Coordinates of C-alpha atoms in Angstrom, one line a residue:
Chain W
M1 CA -14.4 26.7 3.6
T2 CA -14.5 24.2 6.4
T3 CA -11.9 24.9 9.0
Q4 CA -13.3 22.7 11.7
L5 CA -14.2 19.1 11.2
T6 CA -17.6 18.6 12.8
G7 CA -18.8 15.3 11.4
V8 CA -17.6 12.2 13.1
A9 CA -17.7 9.1 11.0
T10 CA -16.6 6.1 13.0
A11 CA -17.1 2.4 13.0
R12 CA -15.5 0.8 16.0
T13 CA -16.0 -2.7 14.8
A14 CA -13.8 -3.9 11.9
P15 CA -15.6 -5.5 8.9
N16 CA -16.0 -9.3 9.2
P17 CA -14.3 -11.5 6.6
A18 CA -17.5 -11.7 4.4
Q19 CA -17.9 -7.9 4.5
A20 CA -14.2 -7.5 3.8
V21 CA -14.6 -9.6 0.6
G22 CA -17.6 -7.4 -0.3
L23 CA -15.5 -4.2 0.1
M24 CA -12.7 -5.5 -2.0
L25 CA -15.3 -6.4 -4.7
L26 CA -16.7 -2.9 -4.3
R27 CA -13.3 -1.3 -4.9
N28 CA -12.8 -3.3 -8.1
Y29 CA -16.4 -2.5 -9.2
L30 CA -15.7 1.2 -8.7
V31 CA -12.6 0.9 -11.0
Y32 CA -14.3 -0.9 -13.8
R33 CA -17.5 1.1 -13.6
S34 CA -15.6 3.7 -15.7
A35 CA -13.5 1.2 -17.6
W36 CA -16.2 -1.3 -18.7
K37 CA -14.8 -1.5 -22.3
I38 CA -11.7 -3.2 -20.9
F39 CA -13.9 -5.5 -19.0
V40 CA -15.9 -6.5 -22.0
T41 CA -12.9 -7.4 -24.2
G42 CA -12.1 -10.4 -22.0
F43 CA -15.2 -12.1 -23.4
I44 CA -14.1 -11.9 -27.0
E45 CA -11.1 -14.3 -27.1
P46 CA -12.8 -17.6 -26.4
V47 CA -15.6 -16.8 -28.8
L48 CA -13.1 -16.1 -31.6
Y49 CA -11.4 -19.5 -30.9
L50 CA -14.8 -21.2 -30.9
F51 CA -15.7 -19.8 -34.3
S52 CA -12.3 -20.3 -36.0
I53 CA -11.4 -23.7 -34.6
G54 CA -14.6 -25.2 -33.3
I55 CA -16.8 -24.2 -36.3
G56 CA -14.1 -23.6 -39.0
V57 CA -11.9 -26.6 -38.4
G58 CA -15.0 -28.5 -37.3
E59 CA -16.3 -28.4 -40.8
L60 CA -13.4 -30.7 -41.9
I61 CA -14.2 -33.3 -39.2
D62 CA -17.3 -35.6 -39.4
T63 CA -18.1 -36.7 -35.9
F64 CA -16.0 -37.2 -32.8
E65 CA -16.1 -39.8 -30.1
F66 CA -16.1 -38.6 -26.5
N67 CA -16.7 -40.9 -23.5
G68 CA -18.2 -43.5 -25.9
R69 CA -20.5 -41.0 -27.6
A70 CA -20.4 -39.5 -31.0
I71 CA -20.5 -35.7 -30.8
P72 CA -19.8 -32.9 -33.3
Y73 CA -16.3 -31.4 -33.1
A74 CA -17.6 -27.9 -32.1
E75 CA -19.3 -29.6 -29.1
F76 CA -15.9 -31.0 -28.2
V77 CA -14.0 -27.7 -28.4
A78 CA -16.6 -25.4 -26.9
P79 CA -16.5 -26.6 -23.3
A80 CA -12.7 -26.6 -23.5
M81 CA -12.8 -22.9 -24.5
L82 CA -15.0 -22.3 -21.6
A83 CA -12.5 -23.9 -19.2
A84 CA -9.5 -22.2 -21.0
S85 CA -11.1 -18.8 -20.8
A86 CA -11.8 -19.3 -17.1
M87 CA -8.1 -20.1 -16.7
N88 CA -6.9 -17.2 -18.9
G89 CA -9.1 -14.6 -17.2
A90 CA -8.1 -15.8 -13.8
I91 CA -4.4 -15.8 -14.6
Y92 CA -4.6 -12.4 -16.2
S93 CA -6.3 -10.7 -13.2
S94 CA -4.3 -12.5 -10.6
T95 CA -0.9 -11.9 -12.1
F96 CA -0.5 -8.6 -14.1
N97 CA -3.2 -6.7 -12.2
V98 CA -2.2 -8.0 -8.8
F99 CA 1.5 -7.3 -9.5
F100 CA 0.7 -3.7 -10.4
K101 CA -1.4 -3.2 -7.2
L102 CA 1.3 -4.9 -5.1
K103 CA 4.4 -3.3 -6.4
F104 CA 3.5 0.0 -8.1
D105 CA 0.2 1.2 -6.7
K106 CA 1.0 -0.1 -3.2
L107 CA -2.7 -0.7 -3.0
Y108 CA -2.4 -3.6 -0.5
D109 CA -0.2 -1.5 1.8
Q110 CA -2.9 1.1 1.8
I111 CA -5.6 -1.4 2.6
L112 CA -3.5 -3.1 5.4
A113 CA -3.3 0.3 7.2
T114 CA -7.1 -0.1 7.8
P115 CA -8.7 -2.9 9.9
L116 CA -8.5 -5.3 6.9
S117 CA -6.0 -8.2 7.0
T118 CA -3.8 -10.0 4.5
G119 CA -6.4 -12.8 4.5
D120 CA -9.1 -10.3 3.5
V121 CA -6.9 -9.0 0.7
A122 CA -6.2 -12.5 -0.6
R123 CA -9.8 -13.6 -0.5
G124 CA -11.1 -10.3 -1.9
E125 CA -8.8 -10.2 -4.9
I126 CA -9.4 -13.9 -5.7
A127 CA -13.2 -13.3 -5.3
W128 CA -12.9 -10.4 -7.8
G129 CA -11.1 -12.7 -10.3
L130 CA -14.1 -15.1 -9.9
V131 CA -16.7 -12.4 -10.5
R132 CA -14.9 -11.2 -13.6
G133 CA -14.3 -14.8 -14.9
G134 CA -17.9 -15.7 -13.9
V135 CA -19.4 -13.0 -16.1
Y136 CA -17.3 -14.1 -19.1
S137 CA -18.1 -17.8 -18.5
A138 CA -21.8 -17.1 -18.2
A139 CA -21.8 -15.1 -21.4
F140 CA -19.9 -17.9 -23.2
I141 CA -22.3 -20.5 -21.9
V142 CA -25.2 -18.4 -23.4
V143 CA -23.3 -18.4 -26.8
M144 CA -22.9 -22.2 -26.6
L145 CA -26.6 -22.5 -25.9
V146 CA -27.6 -20.3 -28.7
M147 CA -25.3 -22.2 -31.1
G148 CA -26.8 -25.5 -30.0
L149 CA -23.5 -26.8 -28.5
I150 CA -25.1 -27.9 -25.2
S151 CA -26.7 -31.3 -25.1
S152 CA -27.5 -31.9 -21.4
W153 CA -29.1 -30.3 -18.4
W154 CA -25.9 -31.0 -16.5
A155 CA -24.7 -27.9 -18.3
V156 CA -26.3 -25.8 -15.6
L157 CA -23.3 -26.9 -13.5
A158 CA -20.8 -25.7 -16.1
L159 CA -20.9 -22.1 -14.6
P160 CA -20.0 -23.3 -11.1
A161 CA -17.3 -25.5 -12.7
A162 CA -15.9 -22.5 -14.6
L163 CA -15.9 -20.6 -11.3
L164 CA -14.0 -23.4 -9.6
I165 CA -11.4 -23.3 -12.4
G166 CA -11.2 -19.5 -11.9
F167 CA -10.7 -20.0 -8.2
A168 CA -7.9 -22.6 -8.6
F169 CA -6.0 -20.5 -11.1
S170 CA -6.6 -17.2 -9.4
A171 CA -5.2 -18.5 -6.1
V172 CA -2.2 -20.1 -7.6
G173 CA -1.6 -17.2 -10.0
M174 CA -1.7 -14.7 -7.2
A175 CA 0.6 -16.9 -5.1
L176 CA 3.1 -17.0 -8.0
T177 CA 2.8 -13.2 -8.4
T178 CA 4.0 -12.7 -4.8
Y179 CA 7.4 -14.2 -5.9
M180 CA 7.7 -12.0 -9.0
R181 CA 10.3 -9.3 -9.1
T182 CA 10.0 -7.7 -12.5
W183 CA 7.6 -7.7 -15.4
Q184 CA 9.9 -10.1 -17.2
D185 CA 9.1 -12.8 -14.7
F186 CA 5.6 -13.0 -16.3
E187 CA 7.1 -14.4 -19.5
K188 CA 7.5 -17.6 -17.5
V189 CA 3.8 -17.6 -16.7
T190 CA 3.0 -17.1 -20.4
L191 CA 5.4 -19.9 -21.2
L192 CA 3.4 -22.3 -19.0
Q193 CA 0.0 -21.0 -20.0
L194 CA 0.4 -21.6 -23.7
P195 CA 1.2 -25.3 -23.7
L196 CA -1.6 -25.8 -21.1
F197 CA -4.0 -24.1 -23.5
L198 CA -2.9 -26.1 -26.5
F199 CA -2.4 -29.6 -25.1
S200 CA -5.0 -30.0 -22.3
A201 CA -7.4 -31.9 -24.6
T202 CA -8.7 -28.6 -25.8
F203 CA -8.5 -29.2 -29.5
F204 CA -7.8 -33.0 -29.6
P205 CA -8.1 -35.9 -27.3
I206 CA -5.1 -36.8 -25.1
S207 CA -5.0 -40.3 -26.7
A208 CA -3.1 -38.5 -29.6
L209 CA -0.3 -37.9 -27.2
G210 CA 0.4 -41.6 -26.6
G211 CA 2.9 -42.2 -23.7
W212 CA 2.7 -38.6 -22.6
S213 CA -1.0 -38.5 -21.8
W214 CA -0.4 -39.1 -18.1
L215 CA 1.4 -35.8 -17.9
I216 CA -1.6 -34.0 -19.2
E217 CA -4.0 -35.9 -17.0
I218 CA -2.3 -34.5 -13.9
S219 CA -2.2 -30.9 -15.2
P220 CA -4.8 -28.4 -13.9
L221 CA -6.4 -27.1 -17.1
Y222 CA -7.0 -30.7 -18.3
R223 CA -8.9 -31.3 -15.1
G224 CA -11.0 -28.3 -15.8
V225 CA -11.6 -29.2 -19.5
V226 CA -12.7 -32.7 -18.6
L227 CA -15.1 -31.3 -16.0
C228 CA -16.7 -28.8 -18.3
R229 CA -16.9 -31.2 -21.2
E230 CA -18.5 -33.9 -19.2
L231 CA -21.1 -31.4 -17.9
T232 CA -22.1 -29.8 -21.2
T233 CA -22.2 -33.1 -23.1
G234 CA -23.9 -35.0 -20.2
A235 CA -21.4 -37.9 -20.5
L236 CA -20.4 -37.9 -16.8
S237 CA -17.7 -40.1 -15.3
Q238 CA -15.6 -40.3 -12.2
A239 CA -13.1 -38.1 -13.9
S240 CA -15.3 -35.1 -13.0
V241 CA -15.2 -36.0 -9.3
I242 CA -11.4 -36.2 -9.5
S243 CA -11.3 -32.8 -11.2
V244 CA -13.5 -31.1 -8.6
V245 CA -11.3 -32.4 -5.7
Y246 CA -8.1 -31.5 -7.6
L247 CA -9.3 -27.9 -8.3
V248 CA -10.6 -27.3 -4.8
V249 CA -7.3 -28.4 -3.3
M250 CA -5.3 -26.4 -5.7
G251 CA -7.3 -23.2 -4.9
L252 CA -7.0 -23.7 -1.2
I253 CA -3.3 -24.3 -1.3
G254 CA -2.9 -21.1 -3.4
L255 CA -5.0 -19.1 -0.9
V256 CA -3.0 -20.2 2.1
V257 CA 0.3 -19.3 0.2
V258 CA -1.0 -15.9 -0.8
R259 CA -2.0 -15.0 2.7
R260 CA 1.3 -16.0 4.1
R261 CA 3.3 -14.4 1.4
L262 CA 1.4 -11.1 1.7
S263 CA 2.1 -11.0 5.4
L264 CA 5.7 -11.7 4.8
L265 CA 6.1 -9.0 2.1
L266 CA 3.9 -6.3 3.5
L267 CA 3.9 -6.7 7.3
K268 CA 7.6 -6.8 7.8
Chain B
M1 CA 0.1 7.4 34.5
V2 CA -1.0 10.2 36.9
N3 CA -0.4 13.8 36.3
E4 CA 1.1 15.1 39.5
A5 CA -0.2 18.6 39.3
S6 CA -3.9 17.9 38.7
G7 CA -4.0 14.3 40.0
E8 CA -5.9 13.3 36.9
S9 CA -4.9 10.2 35.0
V10 CA -3.3 11.1 31.7
E11 CA -4.2 8.7 28.9
L12 CA -1.2 7.2 27.1
M13 CA -1.8 6.9 23.4
I14 CA 1.5 5.2 22.8
S15 CA 3.8 3.5 25.3
A16 CA 7.0 1.8 24.2
R17 CA 9.7 0.2 26.4
G18 CA 12.9 -1.2 25.1
L19 CA 11.3 -1.4 21.6
T20 CA 13.5 -3.0 19.0
K21 CA 13.1 -3.9 15.3
T22 CA 15.5 -6.1 13.4
F23 CA 15.5 -6.9 9.7
G24 CA 17.8 -9.9 9.2
E25 CA 21.2 -8.5 10.3
V26 CA 20.1 -4.9 10.4
E27 CA 19.0 -3.4 13.7
A28 CA 16.8 -0.6 12.6
V29 CA 15.5 0.3 16.1
R30 CA 17.7 -0.5 19.1
G31 CA 15.6 -0.3 22.2
I32 CA 13.7 3.0 22.5
D33 CA 11.3 4.2 25.3
V34 CA 8.5 6.5 24.1
D35 CA 5.3 7.8 25.7
V36 CA 2.8 9.9 23.8
R37 CA -0.1 11.4 25.6
R38 CA -3.5 12.3 24.4
A39 CA -3.8 15.5 22.3
E40 CA 0.0 15.9 22.2
A41 CA 1.9 16.6 19.0
F42 CA 5.0 14.4 19.1
G43 CA 7.8 14.3 16.7
F44 CA 10.5 11.8 15.7
L45 CA 13.5 13.6 14.2
G46 CA 16.5 12.0 12.6
P47 CA 18.5 11.5 9.4
N48 CA 17.4 8.9 6.9
G49 CA 18.1 5.4 8.3
A50 CA 17.7 6.5 11.9
G51 CA 14.8 4.1 12.5
K52 CA 11.9 6.6 12.3
S53 CA 9.9 4.9 9.7
S54 CA 10.4 1.5 11.2
T55 CA 9.1 2.9 14.5
M56 CA 6.1 4.4 12.8
R57 CA 5.2 1.1 11.1
M58 CA 5.3 -0.7 14.4
I59 CA 3.0 2.0 15.9
A60 CA 0.7 1.7 12.9
A61 CA 0.3 -2.0 13.8
V62 CA 1.6 -3.2 10.4
S63 CA 5.0 -4.3 11.6
P64 CA 5.5 -6.7 14.5
P65 CA 8.1 -5.5 17.1
T66 CA 11.2 -7.7 17.4
G67 CA 11.6 -7.0 21.1
G68 CA 10.5 -4.9 24.0
T69 CA 6.9 -3.9 24.6
L70 CA 4.6 -1.6 22.7
E71 CA 1.1 -0.5 23.6
I72 CA -1.1 1.6 21.4
F73 CA -4.3 2.8 23.2
G74 CA -3.2 0.4 25.9
L75 CA -3.4 -2.5 23.5
D76 CA -0.8 -4.9 22.2
P77 CA -0.6 -4.4 18.4
T78 CA 0.4 -8.0 17.7
A79 CA -2.8 -9.2 19.3
H80 CA -5.2 -6.3 18.6
G81 CA -4.0 -5.0 15.2
A82 CA -7.3 -4.5 13.5
G83 CA -8.9 -2.8 16.6
I84 CA -5.9 -0.5 16.8
R85 CA -5.9 0.3 13.1
A86 CA -9.6 1.1 13.3
R87 CA -8.7 4.1 15.5
L88 CA -5.6 5.2 13.6
G89 CA -5.0 7.6 10.8
V90 CA -2.0 6.9 8.7
C91 CA -0.3 9.2 6.2
P92 CA 2.6 7.3 4.7
Q93 CA 5.8 8.8 3.5
Q94 CA 5.1 8.3 -0.1
D95 CA 1.6 9.2 -1.3
S96 CA 0.1 5.8 -1.9
L97 CA -3.3 6.7 -3.3
D98 CA -5.5 4.3 -5.3
T99 CA -4.6 5.6 -8.7
E100 CA -7.3 3.6 -10.4
L101 CA -10.0 5.6 -8.6
N102 CA -10.9 9.3 -8.7
V103 CA -10.4 11.6 -5.8
F104 CA -13.8 11.2 -4.2
D105 CA -13.8 7.4 -4.5
N106 CA -10.4 7.2 -2.9
L107 CA -11.9 8.7 0.3
Y108 CA -15.2 6.7 -0.1
I109 CA -13.7 3.3 -0.4
Y110 CA -11.1 3.9 2.2
G111 CA -13.8 4.9 4.7
R112 CA -15.7 1.8 3.8
Y113 CA -12.7 -0.4 4.6
F114 CA -13.1 0.8 8.1
G115 CA -16.7 -0.4 8.1
I116 CA -18.2 3.1 8.2
P117 CA -21.7 3.1 6.8
R118 CA -22.3 4.5 3.2
A119 CA -24.1 7.7 4.1
D120 CA -21.7 8.6 6.9
V121 CA -18.6 8.1 4.8
K122 CA -20.0 10.1 1.9
A123 CA -20.8 13.0 4.2
R124 CA -17.4 12.7 5.9
A125 CA -15.6 12.6 2.5
H126 CA -17.3 15.8 1.3
E127 CA -16.4 17.5 4.5
L128 CA -12.8 16.4 4.3
L129 CA -12.4 17.5 0.6
E130 CA -13.6 20.9 1.8
F131 CA -11.1 20.8 4.7
V132 CA -8.1 20.2 2.4
Q133 CA -9.5 22.5 -0.3
L134 CA -10.0 19.8 -2.9
T135 CA -13.8 20.0 -3.4
D136 CA -13.5 21.0 -7.0
K137 CA -11.2 18.1 -7.7
A138 CA -13.7 15.5 -6.4
D139 CA -14.0 13.8 -9.8
S140 CA -10.4 14.2 -10.9
R141 CA -8.0 11.4 -11.6
I142 CA -5.2 11.0 -9.2
D143 CA -2.5 11.4 -11.9
S144 CA -3.8 14.9 -12.6
L145 CA -3.2 16.2 -9.1
S146 CA 0.0 18.1 -8.1
G147 CA 2.3 16.9 -5.4
G148 CA 0.7 19.2 -2.8
M149 CA -2.8 18.1 -3.8
K150 CA -1.9 14.4 -3.5
R151 CA -0.4 15.0 -0.1
R152 CA -3.5 16.9 1.1
L153 CA -5.7 14.1 -0.2
T154 CA -3.6 11.6 1.6
I155 CA -4.0 13.6 4.8
A156 CA -7.8 13.8 4.2
R157 CA -7.9 10.1 3.7
S158 CA -6.1 9.4 6.9
L159 CA -8.8 11.4 8.7
I160 CA -11.8 9.5 7.2
N161 CA -12.3 7.4 10.3
S162 CA -12.0 10.4 12.7
P163 CA -8.8 8.9 14.2
D164 CA -7.8 9.3 17.8
L165 CA -4.2 9.2 16.7
L166 CA -2.8 10.5 13.5
L167 CA 0.6 9.2 12.2
L168 CA 2.3 11.3 9.6
D169 CA 5.6 10.1 8.1
E170 CA 7.4 13.1 6.6
P171 CA 4.2 15.0 5.9
T172 CA 5.7 17.8 3.8
T173 CA 8.7 16.2 2.2
G174 CA 8.9 17.1 -1.5
L175 CA 6.3 19.9 -1.3
D176 CA 6.8 23.5 -2.4
P177 CA 6.8 26.3 0.3
Q178 CA 3.1 27.2 -0.3
A179 CA 1.9 23.7 -0.2
R180 CA 3.9 23.1 3.0
H181 CA 2.2 26.0 4.7
V182 CA -1.2 24.7 3.8
V183 CA -0.4 21.3 5.2
W184 CA 1.0 22.9 8.4
D185 CA -2.1 25.0 8.8
R186 CA -4.3 22.0 8.5
L187 CA -2.3 19.9 10.9
F188 CA -2.3 22.8 13.4
R189 CA -6.1 23.0 13.2
L190 CA -6.3 19.3 13.9
K191 CA -4.0 19.6 16.9
Q192 CA -6.2 22.4 18.2
Q193 CA -9.2 20.1 17.9
G194 CA -7.5 17.6 20.2
V195 CA -6.2 15.1 17.7
T196 CA -3.0 13.4 18.8
L197 CA -0.3 13.9 16.2
V198 CA 2.8 11.8 15.8
L199 CA 5.1 12.8 12.9
T200 CA 8.5 12.1 11.6
T201 CA 10.4 14.8 9.8
H202 CA 13.8 15.8 8.9
Y203 CA 12.7 19.4 8.5
M204 CA 13.7 21.2 11.7
D205 CA 11.4 24.1 11.1
E206 CA 8.5 21.7 10.7
A207 CA 9.3 20.1 14.1
E208 CA 9.6 23.5 15.7
Q209 CA 6.2 24.6 14.3
L210 CA 4.2 21.6 15.1
C211 CA 5.7 19.5 17.9
D212 CA 5.1 20.0 21.6
R213 CA 7.7 17.4 22.3
L214 CA 10.1 15.4 20.2
V215 CA 12.8 12.8 20.3
V216 CA 15.9 12.9 18.1
M217 CA 16.8 9.5 16.8
D218 CA 20.2 8.4 15.4
K219 CA 21.2 4.9 14.4
G220 CA 18.1 3.3 15.9
R221 CA 18.5 5.0 19.3
I222 CA 16.9 8.1 21.0
V223 CA 19.7 10.6 21.6
A224 CA 17.7 13.5 23.0
E225 CA 14.1 14.2 24.1
G226 CA 12.2 17.3 25.1
S227 CA 10.3 20.4 23.7
P228 CA 11.9 22.2 20.8
L229 CA 12.9 25.1 23.0
A230 CA 14.2 23.0 25.8
L231 CA 16.4 21.0 23.3
I232 CA 17.8 24.2 21.8
A233 CA 18.5 25.6 25.3
E234 CA 20.2 22.4 26.4
H235 CA 22.2 21.5 23.3
S236 CA 22.9 24.8 21.6
T237 CA 23.8 28.4 22.2
R238 CA 21.4 31.4 21.9
E239 CA 22.8 32.5 18.5
V240 CA 24.8 31.2 15.6
A241 CA 27.1 33.1 13.3
E242 CA 27.3 31.6 9.9
L243 CA 30.6 32.4 8.1
R244 CA 31.1 31.7 4.4
F245 CA 34.6 31.6 2.9
G246 CA 35.9 30.6 -0.4
V247 CA 35.7 27.0 -1.6
G248 CA 38.0 24.8 0.4
E249 CA 39.0 27.4 3.0
H250 CA 36.6 26.3 5.7
E251 CA 38.6 23.5 7.3
G252 CA 41.7 25.8 7.6
T253 CA 39.9 28.8 8.9
A254 CA 38.0 26.9 11.6
A255 CA 41.0 26.8 13.9
R256 CA 41.4 30.6 13.7
V257 CA 37.9 31.3 14.9
S258 CA 37.4 28.4 17.3
D259 CA 37.9 30.5 20.4
L260 CA 35.2 33.0 19.5
G261 CA 32.3 30.7 20.4
E262 CA 31.4 27.7 22.5
R263 CA 31.8 25.5 19.5
V264 CA 32.5 25.6 15.8
E265 CA 30.8 23.3 13.2
V266 CA 32.5 22.9 9.8
L267 CA 30.0 22.3 7.0
P268 CA 31.0 21.9 3.4
D269 CA 30.0 25.4 2.5
R270 CA 30.3 27.4 5.7
L271 CA 31.4 27.6 9.3
L272 CA 28.9 27.8 12.2
V273 CA 30.1 29.5 15.3
Y274 CA 27.9 28.9 18.3
A275 CA 27.9 31.9 20.8
E276 CA 25.6 34.0 22.9
D277 CA 26.2 37.1 20.7
G278 CA 26.6 36.4 17.0
E279 CA 27.2 40.0 16.0
E280 CA 30.2 40.1 18.3
V281 CA 31.6 37.0 16.7
V282 CA 31.3 38.6 13.2
T283 CA 33.0 41.8 14.4
K284 CA 35.9 39.8 15.9
V285 CA 36.3 37.8 12.8
H286 CA 36.8 41.0 10.8
E287 CA 39.1 42.4 13.4
R288 CA 41.3 39.3 12.9
G289 CA 41.8 40.2 9.3
L290 CA 39.6 37.4 8.0
S291 CA 37.2 38.4 5.3
P292 CA 34.3 35.9 4.8
V293 CA 32.4 36.2 1.5
A294 CA 29.1 36.3 3.5
T295 CA 28.0 36.3 7.1
L296 CA 24.7 35.7 8.8
V297 CA 23.7 35.9 12.4
R298 CA 20.6 33.9 13.4
R299 CA 18.9 32.3 16.4
S300 CA 19.7 28.7 17.1
T301 CA 17.3 26.2 15.7
L302 CA 16.6 22.6 16.1
E303 CA 18.9 22.0 13.1
D304 CA 21.8 23.1 15.3
V305 CA 20.7 20.7 18.0
F306 CA 20.6 18.0 15.4
L307 CA 24.1 18.7 14.1
R308 CA 25.4 18.6 17.6
L309 CA 23.7 15.3 18.5
T310 CA 24.1 13.4 15.3
G311 CA 27.3 15.0 14.1
R312 CA 26.2 15.3 10.5
T313 CA 24.1 17.3 8.2
L314 CA 20.6 16.3 7.1
V315 CA 21.3 15.9 3.4
D316 CA 22.3 12.2 3.5

């Protein structure tokens, strides 16, 4: 039995912001190393949608026009599922998981007792959402490729696009989570998430919505869907540029809010 | 600060002057002065709500002071938070362990947060598990640990960076007697190795066992300061006679024994008579025809000092 502590393990310089993000990722990696099955299930959902709606319903539809081109219906739906799964994955890990760590596990209190800061926690957790979402998106892009649903080299940018969507929704999701008081508050998130998923030009073009289409055009998932769809079909337009700027700004605002809220909540 | 006897400079680990902390309308800490020197074991005593934990959070550089000055290692925690935290060990009141990781990984990742290299932190983690007798639990889940084990793990974690200053917020609250003694033993060893300990407690025996010096806090202020023995000498008598009467009889009986000691304290379940000779008090009580259900003569403890200073028991 050791009764005297002899070893001295010290580091007198605090980790820099990049190292801090790495450490937050390492922590999450250690958690999922033994829970990889939970990790894998996140990939299943968009694939199921793709098969049932894209392929199943697609059988009933001849061809479909997108940005002046005729494309098969499955090719229309697949990039939307890519964008939607990036959103869903990001919202899931930045709301439920973060709420648990914030309120019940007191994980961030533990971390803030070390040299790490609230900015490190915010960036680290959002980065983890990106890594997780990125793995799902990459796998989904491979499925699309195998099924012949990609028709342009621009599609290599679909993965960064999915990561950008993940960043925007992770940051805003985590920011909203800092305002949550109980688990019931998350029903409001689900209430927002479902219409976004159904109406953001995921399964049909927004022209079908007539006078309401402007509302969809300024909503975040639509921007992501447009971006992914233009990249995988190769039918690029200025809408993609608008989408990129929109999502970057959304993510940065979320990040600033998260950092300020964590300081307010945890460094009282 | 210069030690007058030796002429050597004494390093101040903590120095607070007029320190205050306000949460909205609530003044949790109302202007306290505290100095803690290197290798000292220093205690904050007080009932719940006295401002102990708020003070500890300010010292831990996770809560900005509202007013006054505070220096940890001679540094301002508002400006040098990360640098200060790098040299601190913090054992919070509630065990907040990372429940999604096993015992070893809790220590490993925590050490990594401090920027300690992989190999060093692994070696240190193994050594600390040994130190708190949890080596055979290295791969266990946190949920499977007992309260005492969790507390020992939290203490081990707070030592991962070989801190210069260890902050312990109620280190043995909620532990059974055996577990408390293990924790005390480990803290005592650390103290002997020269680690500066700052702890809060509302267990008087804990303060007497561990602290070289302590302050009693009440309603956000320091009401007494000194070594446990000095405080007892100053604020209490040598002995205490505890007299237990029937339910509801204590208030009425107090007046009939009040001249037997320097002071009488009425508790819900007993009377405490403070005197130099407790046995003599008990004898006289019987001579007066009073027949307490039970009597006990004991030495004065910090608890008596506490009752005197804060005017209430510690159960609130």
